[in-house]
Tab-separated table of C-alpha atoms in Angstrom:
chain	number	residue	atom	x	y	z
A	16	UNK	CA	118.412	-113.457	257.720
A	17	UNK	CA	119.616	-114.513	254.448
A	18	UNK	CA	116.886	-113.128	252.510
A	19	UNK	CA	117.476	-109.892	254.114
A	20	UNK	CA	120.925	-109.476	253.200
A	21	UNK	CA	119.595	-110.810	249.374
A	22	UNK	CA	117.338	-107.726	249.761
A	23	UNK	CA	120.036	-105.634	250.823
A	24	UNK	CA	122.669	-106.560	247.810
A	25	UNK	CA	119.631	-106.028	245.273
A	26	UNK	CA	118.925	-102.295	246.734
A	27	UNK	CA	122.538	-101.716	246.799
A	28	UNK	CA	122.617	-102.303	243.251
A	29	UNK	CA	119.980	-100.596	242.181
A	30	UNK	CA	121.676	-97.923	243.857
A	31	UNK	CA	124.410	-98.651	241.793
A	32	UNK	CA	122.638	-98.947	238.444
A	33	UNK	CA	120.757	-95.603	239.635
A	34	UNK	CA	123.705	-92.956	240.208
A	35	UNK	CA	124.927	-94.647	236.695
A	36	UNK	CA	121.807	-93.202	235.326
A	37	UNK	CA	122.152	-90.230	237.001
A	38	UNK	CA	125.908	-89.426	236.147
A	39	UNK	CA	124.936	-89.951	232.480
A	40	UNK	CA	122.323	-87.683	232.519
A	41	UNK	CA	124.785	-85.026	234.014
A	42	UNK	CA	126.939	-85.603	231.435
A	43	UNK	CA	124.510	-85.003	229.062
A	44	UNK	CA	122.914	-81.989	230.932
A	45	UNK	CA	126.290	-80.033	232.136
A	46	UNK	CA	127.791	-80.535	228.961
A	47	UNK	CA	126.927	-77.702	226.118
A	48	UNK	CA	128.834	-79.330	223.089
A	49	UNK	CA	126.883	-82.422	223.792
A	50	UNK	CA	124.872	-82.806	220.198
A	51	UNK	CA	121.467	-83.567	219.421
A	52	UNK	CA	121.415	-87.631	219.952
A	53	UNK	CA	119.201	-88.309	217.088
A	54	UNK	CA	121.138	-86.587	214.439
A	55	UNK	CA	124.251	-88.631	215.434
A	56	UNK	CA	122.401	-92.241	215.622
A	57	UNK	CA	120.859	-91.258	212.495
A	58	UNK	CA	124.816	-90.323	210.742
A	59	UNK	CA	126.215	-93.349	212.533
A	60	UNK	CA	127.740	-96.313	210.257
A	61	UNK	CA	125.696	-99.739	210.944
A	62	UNK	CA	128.300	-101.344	209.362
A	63	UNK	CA	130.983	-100.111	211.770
A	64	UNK	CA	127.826	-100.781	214.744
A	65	UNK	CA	127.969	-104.363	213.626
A	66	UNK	CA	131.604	-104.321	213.670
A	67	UNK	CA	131.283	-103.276	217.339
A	68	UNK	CA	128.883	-106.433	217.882
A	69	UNK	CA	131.171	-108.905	216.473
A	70	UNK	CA	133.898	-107.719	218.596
A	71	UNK	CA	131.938	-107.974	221.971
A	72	UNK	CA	130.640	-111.693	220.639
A	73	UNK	CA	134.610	-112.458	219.674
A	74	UNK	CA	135.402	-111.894	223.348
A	75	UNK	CA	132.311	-113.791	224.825
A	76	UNK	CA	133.308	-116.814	222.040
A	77	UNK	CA	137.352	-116.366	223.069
A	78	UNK	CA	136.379	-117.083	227.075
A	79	UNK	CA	134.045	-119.620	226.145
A	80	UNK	CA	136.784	-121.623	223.481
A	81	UNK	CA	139.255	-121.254	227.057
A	82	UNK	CA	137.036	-122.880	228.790
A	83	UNK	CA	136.157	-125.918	226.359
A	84	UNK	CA	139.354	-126.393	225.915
A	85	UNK	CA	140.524	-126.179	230.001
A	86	UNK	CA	137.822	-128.914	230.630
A	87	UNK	CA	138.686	-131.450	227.922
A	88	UNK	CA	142.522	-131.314	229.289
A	89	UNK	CA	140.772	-131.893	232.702
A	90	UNK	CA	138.791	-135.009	231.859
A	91	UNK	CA	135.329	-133.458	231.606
A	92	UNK	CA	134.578	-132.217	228.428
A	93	UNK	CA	131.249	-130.278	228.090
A	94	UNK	CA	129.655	-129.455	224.784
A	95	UNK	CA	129.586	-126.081	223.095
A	96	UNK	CA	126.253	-124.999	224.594
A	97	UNK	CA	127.289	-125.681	228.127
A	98	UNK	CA	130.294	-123.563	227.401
A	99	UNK	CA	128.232	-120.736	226.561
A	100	UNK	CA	126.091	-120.830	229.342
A	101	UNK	CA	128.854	-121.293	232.071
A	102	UNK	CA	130.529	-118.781	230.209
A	103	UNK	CA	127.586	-115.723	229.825
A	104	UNK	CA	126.257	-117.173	233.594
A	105	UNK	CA	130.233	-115.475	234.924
A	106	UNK	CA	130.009	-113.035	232.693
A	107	UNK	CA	127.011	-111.804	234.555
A	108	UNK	CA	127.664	-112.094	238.092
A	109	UNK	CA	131.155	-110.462	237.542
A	110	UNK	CA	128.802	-107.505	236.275
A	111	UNK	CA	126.816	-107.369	238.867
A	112	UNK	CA	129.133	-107.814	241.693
A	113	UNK	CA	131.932	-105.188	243.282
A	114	UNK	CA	135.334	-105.944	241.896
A	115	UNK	CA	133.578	-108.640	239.455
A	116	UNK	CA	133.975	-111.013	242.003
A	117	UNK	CA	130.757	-113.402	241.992
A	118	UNK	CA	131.573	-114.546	238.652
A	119	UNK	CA	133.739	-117.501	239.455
A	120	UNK	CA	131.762	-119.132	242.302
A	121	UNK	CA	128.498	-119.193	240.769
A	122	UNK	CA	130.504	-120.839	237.520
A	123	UNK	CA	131.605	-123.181	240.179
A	124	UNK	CA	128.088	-123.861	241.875
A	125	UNK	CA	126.271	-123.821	237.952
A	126	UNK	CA	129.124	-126.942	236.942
A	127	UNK	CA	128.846	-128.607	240.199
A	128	UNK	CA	125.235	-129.194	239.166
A	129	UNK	CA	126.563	-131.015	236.089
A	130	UNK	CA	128.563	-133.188	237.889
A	131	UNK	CA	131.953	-131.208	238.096
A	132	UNK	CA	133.562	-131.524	241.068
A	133	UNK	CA	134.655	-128.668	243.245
A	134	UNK	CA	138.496	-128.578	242.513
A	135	UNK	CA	138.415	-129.511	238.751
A	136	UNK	CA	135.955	-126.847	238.147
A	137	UNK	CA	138.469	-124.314	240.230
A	138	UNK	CA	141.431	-125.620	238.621
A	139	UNK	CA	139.693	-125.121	235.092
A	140	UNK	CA	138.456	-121.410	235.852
A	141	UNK	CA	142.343	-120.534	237.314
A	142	UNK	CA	144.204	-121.779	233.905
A	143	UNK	CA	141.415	-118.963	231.926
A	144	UNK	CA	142.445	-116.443	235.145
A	145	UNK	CA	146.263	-116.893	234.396
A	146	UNK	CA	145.687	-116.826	230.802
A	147	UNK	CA	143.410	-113.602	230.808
A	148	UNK	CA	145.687	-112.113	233.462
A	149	UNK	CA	148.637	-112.629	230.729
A	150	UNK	CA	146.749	-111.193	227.859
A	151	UNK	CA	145.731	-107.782	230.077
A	152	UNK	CA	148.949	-107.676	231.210
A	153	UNK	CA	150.849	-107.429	227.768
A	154	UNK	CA	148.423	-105.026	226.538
A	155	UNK	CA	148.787	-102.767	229.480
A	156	UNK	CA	152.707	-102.831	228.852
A	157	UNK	CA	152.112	-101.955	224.895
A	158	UNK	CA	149.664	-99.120	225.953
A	159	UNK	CA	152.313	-97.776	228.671
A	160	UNK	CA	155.253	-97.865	226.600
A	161	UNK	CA	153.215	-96.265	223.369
A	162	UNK	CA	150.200	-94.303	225.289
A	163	UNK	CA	151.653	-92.768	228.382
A	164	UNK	CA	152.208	-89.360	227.311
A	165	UNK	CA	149.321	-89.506	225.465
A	166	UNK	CA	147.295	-90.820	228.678
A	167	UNK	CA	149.130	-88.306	231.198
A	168	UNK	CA	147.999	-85.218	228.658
A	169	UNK	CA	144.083	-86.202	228.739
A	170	UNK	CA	144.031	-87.107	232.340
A	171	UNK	CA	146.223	-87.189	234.682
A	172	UNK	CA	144.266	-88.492	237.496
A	173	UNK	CA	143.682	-91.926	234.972
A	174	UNK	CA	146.822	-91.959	234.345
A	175	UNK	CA	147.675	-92.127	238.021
A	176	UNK	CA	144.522	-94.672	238.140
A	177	UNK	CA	146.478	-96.687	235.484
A	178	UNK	CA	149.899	-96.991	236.716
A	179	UNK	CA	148.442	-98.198	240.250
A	180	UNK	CA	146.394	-100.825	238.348
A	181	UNK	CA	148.838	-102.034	236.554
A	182	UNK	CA	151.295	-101.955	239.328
A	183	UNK	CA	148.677	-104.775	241.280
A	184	UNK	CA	148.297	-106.635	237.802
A	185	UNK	CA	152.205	-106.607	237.510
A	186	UNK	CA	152.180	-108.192	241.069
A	187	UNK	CA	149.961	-110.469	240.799
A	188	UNK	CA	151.481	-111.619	237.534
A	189	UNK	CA	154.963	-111.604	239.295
A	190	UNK	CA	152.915	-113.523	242.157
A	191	UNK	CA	151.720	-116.076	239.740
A	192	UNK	CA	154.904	-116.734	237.832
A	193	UNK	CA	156.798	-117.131	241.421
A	194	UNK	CA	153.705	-119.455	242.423
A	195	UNK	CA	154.912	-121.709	239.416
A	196	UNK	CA	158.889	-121.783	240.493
A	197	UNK	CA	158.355	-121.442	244.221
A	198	UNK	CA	155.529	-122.048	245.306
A	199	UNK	CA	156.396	-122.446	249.184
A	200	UNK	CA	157.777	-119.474	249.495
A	201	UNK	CA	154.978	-117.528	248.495
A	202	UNK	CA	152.612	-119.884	250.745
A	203	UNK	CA	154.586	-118.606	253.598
A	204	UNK	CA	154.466	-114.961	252.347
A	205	UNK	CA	150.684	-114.932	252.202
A	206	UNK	CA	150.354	-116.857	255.511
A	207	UNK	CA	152.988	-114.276	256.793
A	208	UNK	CA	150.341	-111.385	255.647
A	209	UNK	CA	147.866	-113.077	257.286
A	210	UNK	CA	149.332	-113.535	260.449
A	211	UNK	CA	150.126	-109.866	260.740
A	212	UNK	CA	146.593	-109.114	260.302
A	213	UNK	CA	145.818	-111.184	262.943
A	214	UNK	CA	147.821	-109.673	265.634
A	215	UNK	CA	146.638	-106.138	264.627
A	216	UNK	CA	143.573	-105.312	262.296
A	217	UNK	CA	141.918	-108.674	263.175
A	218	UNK	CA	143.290	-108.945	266.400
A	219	UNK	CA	139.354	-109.095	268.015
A	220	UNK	CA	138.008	-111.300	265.069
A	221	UNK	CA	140.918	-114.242	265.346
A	222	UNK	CA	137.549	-116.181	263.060
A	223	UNK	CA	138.218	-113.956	260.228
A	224	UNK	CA	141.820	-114.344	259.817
A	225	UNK	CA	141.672	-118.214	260.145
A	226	UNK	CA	138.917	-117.997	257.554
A	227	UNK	CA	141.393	-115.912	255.068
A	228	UNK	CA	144.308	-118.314	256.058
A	229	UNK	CA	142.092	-121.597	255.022
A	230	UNK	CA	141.076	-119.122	251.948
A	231	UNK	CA	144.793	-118.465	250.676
A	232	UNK	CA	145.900	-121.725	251.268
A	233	UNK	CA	142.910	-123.391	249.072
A	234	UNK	CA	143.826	-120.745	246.617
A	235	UNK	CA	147.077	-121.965	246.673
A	236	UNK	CA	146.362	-125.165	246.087
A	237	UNK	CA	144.067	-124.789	243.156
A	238	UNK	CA	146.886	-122.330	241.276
A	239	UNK	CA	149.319	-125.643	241.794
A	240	UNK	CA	146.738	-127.853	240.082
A	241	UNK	CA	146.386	-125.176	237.455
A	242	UNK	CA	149.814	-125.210	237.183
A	243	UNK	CA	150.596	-128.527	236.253
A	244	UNK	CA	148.140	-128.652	233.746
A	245	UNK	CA	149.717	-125.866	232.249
A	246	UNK	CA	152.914	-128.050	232.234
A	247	UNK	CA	151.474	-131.361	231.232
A	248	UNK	CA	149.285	-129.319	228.503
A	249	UNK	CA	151.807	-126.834	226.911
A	250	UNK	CA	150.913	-126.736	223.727
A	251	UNK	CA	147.122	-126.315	224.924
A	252	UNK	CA	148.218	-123.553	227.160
A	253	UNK	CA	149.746	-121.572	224.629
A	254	UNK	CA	146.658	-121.859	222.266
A	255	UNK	CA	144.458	-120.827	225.530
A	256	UNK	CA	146.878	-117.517	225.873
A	257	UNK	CA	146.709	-116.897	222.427
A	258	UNK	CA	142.824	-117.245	222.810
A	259	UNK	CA	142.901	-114.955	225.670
A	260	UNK	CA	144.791	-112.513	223.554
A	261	UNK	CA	142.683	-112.396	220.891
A	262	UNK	CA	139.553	-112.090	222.795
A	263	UNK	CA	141.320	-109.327	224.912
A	264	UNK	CA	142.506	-107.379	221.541
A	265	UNK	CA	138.174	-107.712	220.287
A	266	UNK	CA	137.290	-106.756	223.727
A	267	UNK	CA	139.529	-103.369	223.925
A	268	UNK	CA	138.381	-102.650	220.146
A	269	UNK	CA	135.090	-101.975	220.572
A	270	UNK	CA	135.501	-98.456	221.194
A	271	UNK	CA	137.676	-98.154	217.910
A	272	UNK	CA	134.332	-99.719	216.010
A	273	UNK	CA	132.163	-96.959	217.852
A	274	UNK	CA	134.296	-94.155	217.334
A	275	UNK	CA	134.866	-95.190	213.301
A	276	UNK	CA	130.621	-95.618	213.238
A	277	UNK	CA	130.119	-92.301	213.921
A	278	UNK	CA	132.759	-91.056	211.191
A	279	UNK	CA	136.002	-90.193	212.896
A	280	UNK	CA	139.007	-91.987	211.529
A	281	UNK	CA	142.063	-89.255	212.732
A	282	UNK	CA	142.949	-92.011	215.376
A	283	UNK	CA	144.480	-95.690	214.179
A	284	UNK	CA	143.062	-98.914	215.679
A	285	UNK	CA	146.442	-99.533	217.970
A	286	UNK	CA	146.255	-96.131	219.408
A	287	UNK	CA	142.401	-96.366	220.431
A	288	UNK	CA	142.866	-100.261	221.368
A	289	UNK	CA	146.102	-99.452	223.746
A	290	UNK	CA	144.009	-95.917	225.541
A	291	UNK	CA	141.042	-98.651	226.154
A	292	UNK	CA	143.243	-101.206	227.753
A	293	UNK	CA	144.411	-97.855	229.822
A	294	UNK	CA	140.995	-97.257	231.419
A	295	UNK	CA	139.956	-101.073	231.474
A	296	UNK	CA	143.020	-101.306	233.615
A	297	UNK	CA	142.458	-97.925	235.417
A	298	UNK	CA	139.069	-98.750	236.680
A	299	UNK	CA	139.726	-102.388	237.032
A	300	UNK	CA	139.675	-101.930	240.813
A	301	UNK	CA	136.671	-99.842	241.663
A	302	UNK	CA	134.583	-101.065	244.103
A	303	UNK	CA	131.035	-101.100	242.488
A	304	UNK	CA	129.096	-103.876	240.019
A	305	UNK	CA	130.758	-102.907	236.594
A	306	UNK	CA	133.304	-100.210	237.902
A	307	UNK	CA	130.513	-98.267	237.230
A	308	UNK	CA	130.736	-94.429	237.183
A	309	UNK	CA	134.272	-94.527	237.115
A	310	UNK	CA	134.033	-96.661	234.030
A	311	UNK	CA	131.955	-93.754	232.037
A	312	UNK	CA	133.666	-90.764	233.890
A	313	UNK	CA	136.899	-92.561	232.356
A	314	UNK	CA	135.503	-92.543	228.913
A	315	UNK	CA	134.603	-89.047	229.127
A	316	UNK	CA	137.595	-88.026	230.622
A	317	UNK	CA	140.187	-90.061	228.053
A	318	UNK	CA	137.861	-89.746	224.316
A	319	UNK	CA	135.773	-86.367	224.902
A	320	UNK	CA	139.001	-85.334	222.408
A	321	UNK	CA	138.404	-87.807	219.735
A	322	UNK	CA	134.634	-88.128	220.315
A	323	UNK	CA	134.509	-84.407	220.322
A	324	UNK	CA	130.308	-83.332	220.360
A	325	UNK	CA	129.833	-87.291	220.032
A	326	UNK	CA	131.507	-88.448	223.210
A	327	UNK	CA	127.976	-88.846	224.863
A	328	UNK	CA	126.570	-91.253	222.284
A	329	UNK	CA	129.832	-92.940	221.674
A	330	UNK	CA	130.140	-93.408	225.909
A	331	UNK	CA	126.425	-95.098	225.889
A	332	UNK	CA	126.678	-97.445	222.833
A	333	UNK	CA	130.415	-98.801	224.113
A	334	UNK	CA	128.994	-99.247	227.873
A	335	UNK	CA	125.853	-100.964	226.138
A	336	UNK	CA	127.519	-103.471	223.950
A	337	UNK	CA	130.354	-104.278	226.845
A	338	UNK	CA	128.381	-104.141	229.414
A	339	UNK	CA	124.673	-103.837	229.091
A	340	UNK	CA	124.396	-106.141	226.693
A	341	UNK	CA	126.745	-108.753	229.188
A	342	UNK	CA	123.691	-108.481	231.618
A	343	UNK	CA	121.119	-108.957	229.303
A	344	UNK	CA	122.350	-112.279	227.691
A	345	UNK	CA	123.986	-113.077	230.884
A	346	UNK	CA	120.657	-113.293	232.502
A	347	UNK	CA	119.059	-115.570	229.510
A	348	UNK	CA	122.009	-117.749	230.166
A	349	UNK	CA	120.817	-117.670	234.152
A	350	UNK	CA	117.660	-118.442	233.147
A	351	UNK	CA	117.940	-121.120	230.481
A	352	UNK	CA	120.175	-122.885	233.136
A	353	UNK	CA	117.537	-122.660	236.006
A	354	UNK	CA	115.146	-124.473	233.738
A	355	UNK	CA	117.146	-127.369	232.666
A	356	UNK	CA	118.663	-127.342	236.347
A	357	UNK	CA	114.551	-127.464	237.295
A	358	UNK	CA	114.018	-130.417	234.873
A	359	UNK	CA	116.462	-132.528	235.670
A	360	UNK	CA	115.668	-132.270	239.313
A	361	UNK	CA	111.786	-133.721	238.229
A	362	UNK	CA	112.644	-136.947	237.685
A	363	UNK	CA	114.173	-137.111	241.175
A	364	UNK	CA	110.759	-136.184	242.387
A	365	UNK	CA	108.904	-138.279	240.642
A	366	UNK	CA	111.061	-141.152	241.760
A	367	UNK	CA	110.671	-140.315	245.513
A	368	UNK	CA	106.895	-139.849	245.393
């Protein structure tokens, strides 16, 4: 049974990975102004291209330093190269999963195998959540108060995307911050939700409810722990949000180092920083491994202006260096992990036998 719903998630996205393919091609085939490809790798800046590469290995380095940090605070330090691999092993199950939602566990499952238990390694993941929330959050404020016009004239059905993302990330900040001051209240609020659910939508499957109540009210309990590290580690917490800042500001950039590789400079690094938080926000709730689709139909629709007959290449080197390029070293970290996670299981073996 379980391998057949393995088999199913794997088809489902390939699926995914396939209409990505296919929507790109479109582009490329539909569109007229669309330039010959090789001419405009051929113009493009490889210093700007390795500008782009930095920026994408800032933000893997800025989660990573979060985490280092969260676990020393906790009592279990891990080295540098552990970081990176816990680090690049979320990186690529968010990727691959709908709403980049396997990340997390399997970081909790991959430090559980190194001795971590359960709620430190949840408690350590939710400090880099709150802090990353916090960072996305203040650039999504900057790039309404300075972009919004801007965003409404290129698209108005992102900019409808964006104000409903950033409405759930405001709430969900809001819910945090009234986690922190009153916690109880929002315990009951959630179990309130629930409850409601269970006399209506879930009224057949009572299971399923008491499975999302036991869900919130762990969740709940590993925001509190996160929460008083935060207090008993201030000065830690700051530098963690500062981190998360930082790698948030690399992150968004990247499309700033693509567009200046292939010559343009009309637009400032703020402006193109601020419209990428915009569609990083915008997409942030799609449904499918990567937001894919949405993610490049975004592009298209918010920097076809400032990519002008480039847009196509500019859309494919961005999505490969933030997200292609995610996978890829996300799945040497996978597999670098399986084989020390194999060795250390041999001597175990051996000592049975």
């Amino acid at each position: 049974m379980e391998t057949k719903q393995k088999k199913k998630g794997t088809l489902k996205r390939i699926l995914v990975v396939l209409l990505t393919v296919a929507v790109l091609v479109g582009f490329a085939l539909l569109d007229p102004d669309v330039q010959n490809i090789d001419d405009v790798l051929r113009q493009m800046s490889p210093l700007w291209l390795l500008g782009a590469l930095a920026a994408v290995l800032v933000y893997y380095l800025g989660d990573t330093v979060m985490y280092l940090i969260a676990c020393r605070d906790m009592g279990v330090p891990q080295s540098l190269f552990d970081g990176v691999i816990t680090t690049m092993i979320g990186f690529f199950y968010s990727a691959l999963t709908p709403l980049a939602s396997g990340g997390q566990p399997f970081q909790i499952i991959q430090m559980r195998s190194r001795g971590i238990n359960v709620g430190t390694s949840t408690s350590v993941l939710m400090v880099k959540f709150m802090a990353w929330h916090i960072a996305l959050t203040v650039f999504g404020a900057l790039g309404f108060v300075l972009c919004s016009g801007l965003l409404l004239s290129e698209s108005t059905t992102i900019f409808i995307m964006f104000i409903f993302g950033y409405l759930l990330h405001a709430f969900c900040a809001f819910t945090g911050i009234l986690l922190m001051i009153r916690p109880a209240i929002v315990q009951r609020g959630g179990n309130g939700v629930i409850g409601f659910l269970g006399r209506t939508l879930l009224k057949k499957r009572p299971e399923r409810a008491e499975k999302m109540r036991a869900a919130w009210d762990g969740f709940v309990s590993d925001y509190k722990q996160a929460v008083t590290f935060a207090l008993q580690h201030r000065r830690d917490m700051v530098f963690i949000v500062f981190t998360a800042l930082v790698e948030v500001a690399a992150y968004l950039s990247t499309t700033y180092f693509v567009y200046r590789g292939l010559g343009f400079s009309e637009v400032n690094v703020c402006i193109m920083t601020l419209m990428q938080a915009a569609l990083s926000i915008s997409v942030a709730y799609i449904p499918l491994p990567g937001a894919s689709i949405a993610t490049e139909g975004g592009f298209y629709a918010i920097f076809s202006r400032y990519f002008g007959d480039s847009r196509l290449v500019g859309m494919l080197i961005w999505r490969a260096l933030t997200y292609y390029l995610t996978i890829l070293l996300g799945l040497f970290a996978v597999l670098i992990d399986g084989f020390r996670e194999s060795k250390r299981k041999k001597p175990d073996t051996n000592e049975n036998a």
